[in-house]
Amino acid sequence: MMNTPLTITSMIERAEKYFSKKKVISRTQGGIHELTYKDIGKRVRALSSALEELGVEQGDRVGTLAWNHHRHLEAYFAIPSMGAVLHTINIRLPAEHLIHIINHAEDKVLLVDPDLLPLIEKIADQIPAVKAFIVMGEDFYVPESSLDPLYAYEHLVAEGDKTYEYTAQIDENDPAGMCYTSATTGKPKGVVYSHRGIALHSMSLGLADTAALSESDVSMPVVPMFHANAWGVPFSATWFGATQVLPGPYAAPKILAELIETYKVTTSAGVPTIWLGLLKEIETNNYDLSSIRAILCGGSAAPEGLIRAFELKHGIPFIHAYGMTETTPLVTLARLKSYQSDLPEDDRLSIRKKQGLVVPGLDIKAINDSGEIKHDGEDMGELLIRGPWIADEYYRDPDKSVETFRDGWLHTGDVVTIDEEGNVEIVDRTKDLIKSGGEWISSVELENALMGHEGIFEAAVVSMPDPKWQERPVACVVLHEGVELSKEEILAYLEAKFVKWWVPDDVIFMEEIPKTSVGKFLKRTLRDQVREMV
Ligand code: AMP
């Protein structure tokens, strides 16, 4: 067989060539934009040529700090197609993490949404590798800003070469993208995606037994384009020529419902918090959402009540999936096998609420101290994954790499059972992180800060179930003898150190934190205690 490379360039070229009339609908702060793949194709070429003019070379990292919209989509293709690396930056990270990842990736150019400019202005003197900034606004002119040099995206695209040829010699194993994910301790870890990994993952999203993404879809990724490439959905949707609806900044449930109704969205993807919000909206106001054929829900466990409400009350098919930044991200997806479709409703739901079956192309197993777990839905072990779209190291981070990538497997830190049918169910997490609304909070960082307070003897932070955010942090604190500190004082102390959404919802004062024989916090025991208390 021929060994032709699988590249991102071929995805955008296919859309441009065969789906020139199909549309991308994009919501930005300037309003709704409708562009065809013909328009997008030219603009992508123009952006590549502009980046080249700015000195971006093959292998250079180009960062984006942006919402889900057409300009971000253009960057998704322009940057890898010229051989550079698309580094999508999580806009919700605290400033010190932003500084770290921009420096660690050595981003040469940053593309930034207008409302996010202040995030970069504040740290601009601490990111020396960045040679140019581009504001992704509507205007041809740059806004008032301390960033220098600052270019207007639309001006660059208008002046760029719309017939630019992607001449870079790209090997399919070359890096195409990168994304940092939170670590239990210390700074975020970088995951590099190859052209080949992204291409194979994109194909997997098109399989009938996975997300079945196709040309006939109107695809609306709500999961941020800075979070594991919006689960790869924009790559597949473009490659397959699907219509795309990109919901833009601050897409509240009402906006999502209106976009679905107006543009007859057929499939969407996001974390449970998004769907809980949409559910509330559609239960309060009337919308016609009959166009939807599948909602993909992942990133955190989908509550059974959520699946029930969407499917049984609103007739909207709801699919639970699992993955990680390190896995591009799709790994498992919960669908019934053909012989299970006649099972009673509750049995069907109990299968569909699991994280599901591994997708074709990947291998999984789960291990505990006794070896590989039994597939009986009871035995528990850590999930291990391998396959062509699974990372095999963290970018320039040998210490964190050896912890996670061992013996040819990615060790996920997720504790699972696997049933007789092969369905994976996540039952716990070994990583000391809290996932709130789809984003990570490090309990260890909060604990270190708390224990840095002179009045606090020891502190542990655990997650509590939350109806809106799935998990929220709660701090358990033991004060030094004779010290008086109120909950409000402790929270104010943390507010000065962390972004708002990291600050625990509650502080519980204790006599002692439960510990193991070697003095480690017994987090699971503590979590159970706290859950009973509140
Ligand atoms: P991230 O890299 O931020 O996407 O986070 C990946 C992690 O999120 C996984 O290792 C799991 O701990 C968690 N996760 C992702 N999807 C699910 C799901 N469907 N159910 C439960 N946890 C999930």
Coordinates of C-alpha atoms and ligand atoms in Angstrom, one line a residue:
M1 CA 0.0 0.0 0.0
M2 CA 1.1 3.6 -0.5
N3 CA 2.4 5.4 2.5
T4 CA 0.9 8.8 1.9
P5 CA 0.9 11.1 5.0
L6 CA -2.3 11.7 6.9
T7 CA -2.3 15.5 7.4
I8 CA -4.5 18.3 8.5
T9 CA -3.7 20.2 5.3
S10 CA -5.7 17.5 3.4
M11 CA -8.7 18.1 5.6
I12 CA -9.1 21.8 4.8
E13 CA -8.2 21.2 1.1
R14 CA -11.0 18.6 0.9
A15 CA -13.6 21.0 2.4
E16 CA -12.5 23.8 0.1
K17 CA -12.6 21.6 -3.0
Y18 CA -15.7 19.4 -2.4
F19 CA -17.9 21.4 0.0
S20 CA -17.3 24.9 -1.2
K21 CA -21.1 25.8 -0.7
K22 CA -21.4 24.3 2.8
K23 CA -21.4 26.8 5.6
V24 CA -19.7 27.6 8.9
I25 CA -21.9 29.8 11.1
S26 CA -20.0 31.6 13.7
R27 CA -21.1 33.8 16.7
T28 CA -18.6 36.4 17.8
Q29 CA -18.9 39.5 19.9
G30 CA -19.6 41.3 16.5
G31 CA -22.6 39.1 15.8
I32 CA -23.4 36.1 13.6
H33 CA -21.1 35.4 10.6
E34 CA -21.9 33.0 7.8
L35 CA -19.0 31.8 5.7
T36 CA -18.7 29.0 3.1
Y37 CA -15.9 26.5 3.1
K38 CA -14.8 28.3 -0.1
D39 CA -14.4 31.6 2.0
I40 CA -12.9 29.7 4.9
G41 CA -10.4 27.9 2.6
K42 CA -9.2 31.2 1.2
R43 CA -9.0 32.9 4.6
V44 CA -7.0 29.9 5.9
R45 CA -4.5 30.3 3.1
A46 CA -4.3 34.0 3.7
L47 CA -3.7 33.5 7.4
S48 CA -0.9 30.9 6.7
S49 CA 0.8 33.4 4.4
A50 CA 0.4 36.2 7.0
L51 CA 2.0 34.0 9.7
E52 CA 4.8 33.2 7.3
E53 CA 5.4 36.9 6.7
L54 CA 5.5 37.4 10.5
G55 CA 8.4 34.9 10.6
V56 CA 6.6 31.7 11.7
E57 CA 8.5 28.7 10.4
Q58 CA 7.9 25.0 10.3
G59 CA 7.8 23.5 13.8
D60 CA 7.2 26.9 15.5
R61 CA 4.4 27.1 18.1
V62 CA 1.6 29.5 17.6
G63 CA -0.7 30.0 20.5
T64 CA -4.4 30.8 20.4
L65 CA -6.4 32.3 23.3
A66 CA -9.9 32.2 21.9
W67 CA -13.5 31.1 22.0
N68 CA -15.3 28.8 19.5
H69 CA -15.6 30.8 16.4
H70 CA -14.7 30.9 12.7
R71 CA -11.4 32.7 13.2
H72 CA -10.3 30.1 15.7
L73 CA -11.3 27.4 13.2
E74 CA -9.2 29.1 10.6
A75 CA -6.2 29.0 12.9
Y76 CA -6.9 25.3 13.5
F77 CA -6.0 24.7 9.9
A78 CA -3.7 27.6 8.9
I79 CA -1.2 26.9 11.6
P80 CA -0.7 23.1 11.1
S81 CA -1.0 23.3 7.3
M82 CA 2.1 25.6 7.1
G83 CA 3.9 23.1 9.3
A84 CA 3.7 25.1 12.6
V85 CA 2.1 23.9 15.8
L86 CA -1.3 25.0 17.0
H87 CA -1.1 25.6 20.7
T88 CA -4.6 26.1 22.1
I89 CA -4.4 27.9 25.4
N90 CA -7.0 27.4 28.2
I91 CA -8.4 30.9 28.8
R92 CA -9.5 29.9 32.3
L93 CA -6.0 29.2 33.7
P94 CA -4.6 31.4 36.4
A95 CA -2.0 33.9 35.2
E96 CA 1.0 31.9 36.5
H97 CA -0.1 28.9 34.6
L98 CA -0.6 31.0 31.4
I99 CA 2.9 32.4 31.8
H100 CA 4.3 28.9 32.3
I101 CA 2.7 27.3 29.4
I102 CA 3.4 30.1 26.9
N103 CA 7.0 30.0 28.0
H104 CA 7.2 26.3 28.1
A105 CA 5.8 25.9 24.6
E106 CA 7.9 28.9 23.4
D107 CA 4.9 30.4 21.5
K108 CA 6.3 32.7 18.8
V109 CA 3.0 34.4 17.9
L110 CA -0.2 34.6 20.0
L111 CA -3.7 35.0 18.5
V112 CA -6.0 36.5 21.1
D113 CA -9.7 37.3 21.2
P114 CA -10.4 41.0 21.9
D115 CA -12.1 40.4 25.3
L116 CA -9.2 38.2 26.4
L117 CA -6.4 40.8 25.6
P118 CA -6.3 41.9 29.2
L119 CA -5.2 38.4 30.3
I120 CA -2.2 38.7 28.0
E121 CA -1.5 42.4 28.6
K122 CA -1.0 41.6 32.3
I123 CA 1.7 39.0 31.6
A124 CA 3.2 40.4 28.4
D125 CA 6.5 41.3 30.0
Q126 CA 6.9 37.7 31.3
I127 CA 6.6 35.9 28.0
P128 CA 9.7 36.9 26.1
A129 CA 9.5 34.3 23.3
V130 CA 6.4 35.8 21.9
K131 CA 7.4 38.0 18.9
A132 CA 3.9 39.2 17.8
F133 CA 0.3 39.4 18.9
I134 CA -2.8 39.2 16.7
V135 CA -6.2 40.3 17.9
M136 CA -9.0 38.2 16.5
G137 CA -11.6 40.9 16.4
E138 CA -13.9 42.2 13.7
D139 CA -11.9 45.4 12.9
F140 CA -9.2 46.1 10.5
Y141 CA -7.6 48.3 13.2
V142 CA -6.1 47.3 16.4
P143 CA -7.7 48.4 19.7
E144 CA -5.8 50.4 22.4
S145 CA -3.4 47.9 23.9
S146 CA 0.0 47.7 25.6
L147 CA 0.8 44.7 23.4
D148 CA 3.5 45.3 20.8
P149 CA 3.6 44.5 18.0
L150 CA -0.1 43.9 17.8
Y151 CA -1.8 43.1 14.4
A152 CA -5.5 43.0 13.5
Y153 CA -6.5 39.5 12.3
E154 CA -8.9 40.8 9.7
H155 CA -6.3 43.1 8.3
L156 CA -3.7 40.3 8.0
V157 CA -6.3 38.0 6.3
A158 CA -7.3 40.8 3.9
E159 CA -3.7 41.5 2.9
G160 CA -2.7 37.8 3.0
D161 CA -2.2 35.6 -0.1
K162 CA -5.5 33.8 -0.7
T163 CA -3.9 31.4 -3.1
Y164 CA -1.0 30.5 -0.8
E165 CA 0.2 27.0 -1.5
Y166 CA 0.9 24.8 1.6
T167 CA 4.4 23.8 0.6
A168 CA 5.7 22.6 3.9
Q169 CA 7.0 19.1 3.7
I170 CA 4.9 17.6 6.5
D171 CA 5.5 14.1 7.8
E172 CA 2.4 12.7 9.3
N173 CA 4.3 12.2 12.6
D174 CA 5.1 15.9 12.8
P175 CA 3.5 17.9 15.6
A176 CA 0.3 19.6 14.5
G177 CA -1.1 20.8 17.8
M178 CA -0.6 20.9 21.5
C179 CA -2.7 21.5 24.6
Y180 CA -1.7 21.6 28.3
T181 CA -3.6 19.7 30.9
S182 CA -3.6 20.2 34.7
A183 CA -1.2 18.2 36.8
T184 CA -1.9 17.1 40.4
T185 CA 1.0 19.2 41.5
G186 CA 3.0 21.9 39.9
K187 CA 2.5 23.3 36.4
P188 CA 0.3 22.0 33.6
K189 CA 1.7 19.3 31.3
G190 CA 1.9 19.6 27.6
V191 CA 0.4 17.1 25.2
V192 CA 1.6 17.2 21.5
Y193 CA -0.8 15.9 18.8
S194 CA 0.7 14.6 15.5
H195 CA -1.0 15.1 12.2
R196 CA -1.5 11.4 12.0
G197 CA -3.0 11.2 15.5
I198 CA -5.5 13.9 14.7
A199 CA -6.4 12.5 11.3
L200 CA -7.0 9.0 12.7
H201 CA -9.0 10.4 15.6
S202 CA -11.0 12.5 13.2
M203 CA -11.9 9.4 11.3
S204 CA -13.0 7.6 14.5
L205 CA -15.5 10.4 15.1
G206 CA -17.2 9.5 11.8
L207 CA -17.8 5.9 12.6
A208 CA -21.4 4.9 12.7
D209 CA -20.9 3.3 16.1
T210 CA -19.2 6.3 17.7
A211 CA -20.3 9.9 17.1
A212 CA -21.3 9.1 13.4
L213 CA -20.3 12.6 12.4
S214 CA -21.1 13.1 8.7
E215 CA -21.6 15.6 5.9
S216 CA -25.3 15.8 6.6
D217 CA -24.7 17.0 10.2
V218 CA -25.0 20.5 11.5
S219 CA -22.3 20.2 14.2
M220 CA -22.1 22.6 17.2
P221 CA -19.1 21.9 19.5
V222 CA -19.8 23.6 22.8
V223 CA -16.8 22.1 24.5
P224 CA -14.1 24.8 24.2
M225 CA -11.7 24.8 21.2
F226 CA -9.0 25.2 23.9
H227 CA -9.9 21.9 25.6
A228 CA -8.6 18.9 23.7
N229 CA -9.4 20.6 20.4
A230 CA -13.1 20.7 21.2
W231 CA -12.8 16.9 21.3
G232 CA -11.5 17.0 17.7
V233 CA -15.0 17.8 16.4
P234 CA -14.0 20.9 14.3
F235 CA -11.3 18.8 12.5
S236 CA -13.8 16.0 11.6
A237 CA -16.6 18.3 10.8
T238 CA -14.4 20.3 8.3
W239 CA -12.9 17.2 6.8
F240 CA -16.4 15.6 6.2
G241 CA -17.9 18.9 5.0
A242 CA -20.5 19.1 7.8
T243 CA -22.2 22.5 8.4
Q244 CA -20.7 23.9 11.6
V245 CA -22.2 26.3 14.2
L246 CA -19.6 27.8 16.4
P247 CA -21.3 29.3 19.5
G248 CA -18.7 31.9 20.4
P249 CA -18.0 33.7 23.7
Y250 CA -20.1 33.3 26.8
A251 CA -22.6 31.0 25.1
A252 CA -25.3 30.9 27.8
P253 CA -28.0 28.1 27.6
K254 CA -30.5 30.5 26.0
I255 CA -28.0 31.3 23.2
L256 CA -27.3 27.6 22.7
A257 CA -31.0 26.8 22.5
E258 CA -31.6 29.6 20.0
L259 CA -28.6 28.5 17.8
I260 CA -29.9 24.9 17.8
E261 CA -33.4 26.0 16.8
T262 CA -32.3 28.5 14.2
Y263 CA -29.6 26.5 12.5
K264 CA -31.2 23.1 13.0
V265 CA -28.2 21.7 14.8
T266 CA -28.1 17.9 14.6
T267 CA -25.2 17.1 16.9
S268 CA -23.4 18.9 19.7
A269 CA -20.7 18.1 22.3
G270 CA -20.0 19.4 25.8
V271 CA -19.6 18.7 29.5
P272 CA -22.5 17.8 31.8
T273 CA -22.6 21.4 33.2
I274 CA -23.5 22.6 29.7
W275 CA -26.4 20.1 29.3
L276 CA -27.7 20.7 32.8
G277 CA -27.9 24.4 31.9
L278 CA -29.6 23.7 28.6
L279 CA -32.0 21.4 30.2
K280 CA -33.1 24.1 32.7
E281 CA -33.6 26.5 29.8
I282 CA -35.7 24.1 27.7
E283 CA -37.8 23.2 30.7
T284 CA -38.5 26.9 31.3
N285 CA -38.9 28.2 27.7
N286 CA -40.2 26.6 24.5
Y287 CA -37.8 25.7 21.7
D288 CA -38.0 23.4 18.8
L289 CA -34.9 21.2 19.2
S290 CA -36.3 18.3 17.1
S291 CA -33.3 18.6 14.7
I292 CA -30.9 17.1 17.2
R293 CA -29.9 13.5 16.5
A294 CA -27.2 13.2 19.2
I295 CA -25.8 15.1 22.1
L296 CA -22.3 14.0 23.1
C297 CA -21.6 14.4 26.8
G298 CA -18.2 13.8 28.4
G299 CA -15.4 15.3 30.4
S300 CA -17.2 14.3 33.7
A301 CA -19.6 11.6 34.5
A302 CA -23.1 12.2 32.9
P303 CA -25.6 12.0 35.7
E304 CA -28.3 9.3 35.0
G305 CA -31.1 11.9 35.6
L306 CA -29.6 14.1 32.9
I307 CA -29.6 11.3 30.3
R308 CA -33.2 10.3 31.4
A309 CA -34.5 13.9 31.1
F310 CA -33.0 14.5 27.7
E311 CA -34.0 11.2 26.2
L312 CA -37.3 10.3 27.9
K313 CA -38.8 13.7 28.5
H314 CA -37.4 15.7 25.5
G315 CA -36.8 12.9 23.0
I316 CA -33.2 14.1 22.5
P317 CA -30.7 11.2 22.1
F318 CA -27.9 11.6 24.6
I319 CA -24.5 9.8 24.3
H320 CA -22.0 9.5 27.1
A321 CA -18.4 9.4 26.2
Y322 CA -15.0 9.4 27.9
G323 CA -11.5 10.7 27.1
M324 CA -8.6 12.8 28.1
T325 CA -6.5 15.6 26.7
E326 CA -3.8 12.9 26.4
T327 CA -6.1 10.8 24.2
T328 CA -7.1 13.4 21.5
P329 CA -9.6 12.7 23.4
L330 CA -12.2 10.0 22.4
V331 CA -11.6 6.6 24.1
T332 CA -14.9 5.1 25.0
L333 CA -18.5 5.8 24.1
A334 CA -21.7 4.3 25.5
R335 CA -24.0 2.8 22.9
L336 CA -26.2 -0.3 23.1
K337 CA -25.2 -3.3 21.1
S338 CA -27.8 -4.5 18.6
Y339 CA -29.0 -7.3 20.8
Q340 CA -29.5 -5.0 23.8
S341 CA -32.0 -2.7 22.2
D342 CA -35.0 -4.8 23.5
L343 CA -33.9 -4.7 27.1
P344 CA -36.2 -3.0 29.6
E345 CA -35.6 0.8 29.8
D346 CA -33.8 0.8 33.1
D347 CA -31.4 -1.9 31.9
R348 CA -30.7 0.1 28.8
L349 CA -30.1 3.2 30.8
S350 CA -27.8 1.4 33.2
I351 CA -25.6 0.5 30.2
R352 CA -25.7 3.9 28.6
K353 CA -24.8 5.8 31.7
K354 CA -21.5 4.0 31.8
Q355 CA -18.5 5.5 30.0
G356 CA -18.9 2.7 27.4
L357 CA -17.0 0.6 24.9
V358 CA -13.5 1.4 23.6
V359 CA -13.6 2.8 20.1
P360 CA -12.0 0.8 17.2
G361 CA -8.3 1.5 16.9
L362 CA -7.6 1.7 20.7
D363 CA -6.7 -0.9 23.3
I364 CA -7.6 -0.7 26.9
K365 CA -7.1 -2.8 30.1
A366 CA -7.4 -2.1 33.8
I367 CA -5.0 -3.3 36.4
N368 CA -4.8 -3.5 40.2
D369 CA -2.3 -5.1 42.6
S370 CA -3.5 -8.6 41.5
G371 CA -2.9 -7.9 37.8
E372 CA -5.5 -7.3 35.1
I373 CA -9.0 -7.0 36.5
K374 CA -11.8 -9.4 35.7
H375 CA -14.5 -8.1 33.3
D376 CA -17.3 -8.7 35.7
G377 CA -18.4 -5.1 36.4
E378 CA -17.2 -5.5 40.0
D379 CA -13.4 -5.8 40.0
M380 CA -11.7 -2.4 40.0
G381 CA -8.4 -1.2 38.6
E382 CA -6.7 1.7 37.0
L383 CA -7.6 2.2 33.3
L384 CA -4.6 1.9 30.9
I385 CA -4.9 2.9 27.2
R386 CA -2.8 2.6 24.1
G387 CA -3.3 3.4 20.4
P388 CA -2.4 5.6 17.5
W389 CA -4.0 8.8 18.9
I390 CA -2.8 8.3 22.5
A391 CA 0.2 10.5 23.6
D392 CA 3.3 8.7 24.6
E393 CA 4.9 11.5 26.7
Y394 CA 4.4 15.0 28.1
Y395 CA 6.2 17.7 26.2
R396 CA 9.6 18.3 27.6
D397 CA 8.7 16.9 31.0
P398 CA 10.5 13.6 31.6
D399 CA 9.5 13.4 35.3
K400 CA 5.8 13.6 34.7
S401 CA 6.1 11.5 31.6
V402 CA 7.5 8.5 33.4
E403 CA 4.7 8.6 36.0
T404 CA 2.0 8.4 33.3
F405 CA 3.5 6.6 30.3
R406 CA 4.9 3.2 31.3
D407 CA 5.3 -0.2 29.6
G408 CA 3.7 1.1 26.4
W409 CA 0.5 2.2 28.1
L410 CA -1.0 5.5 29.2
H411 CA -1.9 5.2 32.9
T412 CA -5.0 7.3 33.2
G413 CA -5.4 7.7 37.0
D414 CA -9.1 6.7 36.5
V415 CA -10.3 3.8 38.5
V416 CA -12.8 1.6 36.5
T417 CA -14.8 -1.5 36.4
I418 CA -15.3 -3.3 33.0
D419 CA -18.4 -5.5 32.6
E420 CA -18.8 -8.7 30.6
E421 CA -19.8 -6.7 27.5
G422 CA -16.6 -4.6 27.7
N423 CA -18.3 -1.5 29.0
V424 CA -16.0 0.7 31.1
E425 CA -17.4 2.5 34.1
I426 CA -15.4 5.1 36.0
V427 CA -15.8 4.6 39.8
D428 CA -13.0 6.8 41.2
R429 CA -10.0 8.8 40.4
T430 CA -6.5 8.4 41.8
K431 CA -5.4 11.9 40.7
D432 CA -5.9 14.5 43.4
L433 CA -7.8 16.9 41.2
I434 CA -11.3 18.2 41.3
K435 CA -13.2 18.6 38.0
S436 CA -15.6 21.6 38.2
G437 CA -17.7 22.4 35.2
G438 CA -15.2 20.6 33.0
E439 CA -12.1 22.3 34.3
W440 CA -9.6 21.1 36.8
I441 CA -8.9 22.5 40.2
S442 CA -5.8 21.2 42.1
S443 CA -6.6 20.3 45.6
V444 CA -2.9 20.0 46.4
E445 CA -2.3 23.7 45.4
L446 CA -5.2 24.8 47.5
E447 CA -3.9 22.7 50.4
N448 CA -0.4 24.1 50.1
A449 CA -1.8 27.7 50.2
L450 CA -4.0 26.9 53.2
M451 CA -1.1 25.3 55.1
G452 CA 1.0 28.4 54.2
H453 CA -1.4 30.4 56.5
E454 CA 0.2 30.9 59.9
G455 CA -3.0 30.1 61.7
I456 CA -3.6 26.8 59.9
F457 CA -2.1 23.6 61.2
E458 CA -3.2 21.3 58.5
A459 CA -5.7 21.3 55.6
A460 CA -7.1 19.0 53.0
V461 CA -9.3 19.8 50.1
V462 CA -11.9 17.3 48.8
S463 CA -14.5 17.3 46.1
M464 CA -18.2 17.5 46.9
P465 CA -20.9 16.6 44.4
D466 CA -22.6 19.7 43.0
P467 CA -25.8 19.8 40.9
K468 CA -24.5 22.4 38.5
W469 CA -20.7 21.9 38.4
Q470 CA -20.6 18.2 39.1
E471 CA -17.8 18.7 41.7
R472 CA -16.9 21.7 43.9
P473 CA -14.0 21.9 46.4
V474 CA -14.5 22.0 50.1
A475 CA -11.6 22.8 52.5
C476 CA -11.2 20.8 55.7
V477 CA -9.0 22.8 58.1
V478 CA -7.4 22.2 61.5
L479 CA -6.3 25.4 63.2
H480 CA -3.3 25.9 65.5
E481 CA -4.2 25.8 69.1
G482 CA -5.6 29.0 70.4
V483 CA -6.0 30.5 66.9
E484 CA -9.4 31.9 65.9
L485 CA -10.1 32.2 62.2
S486 CA -13.5 32.4 60.5
K487 CA -14.6 30.7 57.3
E488 CA -14.9 34.1 55.7
E489 CA -11.3 35.0 56.6
I490 CA -10.0 31.8 55.2
L491 CA -11.9 32.2 51.9
A492 CA -10.8 35.8 51.6
Y493 CA -7.2 34.6 52.1
L494 CA -7.7 32.1 49.2
E495 CA -9.5 34.6 47.0
A496 CA -6.4 36.8 47.0
K497 CA -4.3 33.9 45.7
F498 CA -6.5 32.0 43.2
V499 CA -8.9 32.6 40.4
K500 CA -12.4 32.9 41.7
W501 CA -13.7 29.5 40.6
W502 CA -10.9 27.7 42.4
V503 CA -12.0 29.0 45.8
P504 CA -13.7 26.3 47.9
D505 CA -17.5 26.6 48.5
D506 CA -17.1 25.8 52.1
V507 CA -14.6 25.5 55.0
I508 CA -15.1 22.7 57.6
F509 CA -13.2 23.1 60.8
M510 CA -11.9 19.8 62.2
E511 CA -9.9 18.5 65.2
E512 CA -7.8 16.3 62.9
I513 CA -7.6 15.1 59.3
P514 CA -7.8 11.3 59.0
K515 CA -4.4 9.9 57.9
T516 CA -2.8 6.6 56.8
S517 CA -0.2 4.9 59.0
V518 CA 2.5 6.8 57.2
G519 CA 0.9 10.1 57.8
K520 CA -0.7 10.7 54.4
F521 CA -4.1 12.2 54.3
L522 CA -6.8 9.6 53.8
K523 CA -8.6 11.6 51.2
R524 CA -11.3 9.0 50.4
T525 CA -12.3 8.6 54.1
L526 CA -12.3 12.3 54.5
R527 CA -14.4 12.8 51.4
D528 CA -17.0 10.3 52.7
Q529 CA -17.0 11.9 56.1
V530 CA -17.5 15.4 54.7
R531 CA -20.2 14.1 52.3
E532 CA -22.1 12.8 55.3
M533 CA -21.6 16.1 57.2
V534 CA -22.9 18.6 54.7
Ligands
AMP1 P1 -9.3 16.3 30.5 O1 -7.9 15.9 30.1 O2 -9.3 17.6 31.1 O3 -10.3 16.2 29.4 O4 -9.7 15.3 31.6 C1 -9.7 13.9 31.5 C2 -10.3 13.3 32.7 O5 -11.6 13.7 32.9 C3 -10.3 11.8 32.7 O6 -9.1 11.2 33.0 C4 -11.4 11.5 33.7 O7 -10.9 11.6 35.0 C5 -12.4 12.7 33.5 N1 -13.5 12.3 32.5 C6 -13.5 12.5 31.2 N2 -14.7 12.0 30.7 C7 -15.4 11.5 31.7 C8 -16.6 10.8 31.8 N3 -17.4 10.6 30.8 N4 -17.0 10.4 33.1 C9 -16.2 10.6 34.1 N5 -15.0 11.2 34.1 C10 -14.6 11.6 32.9

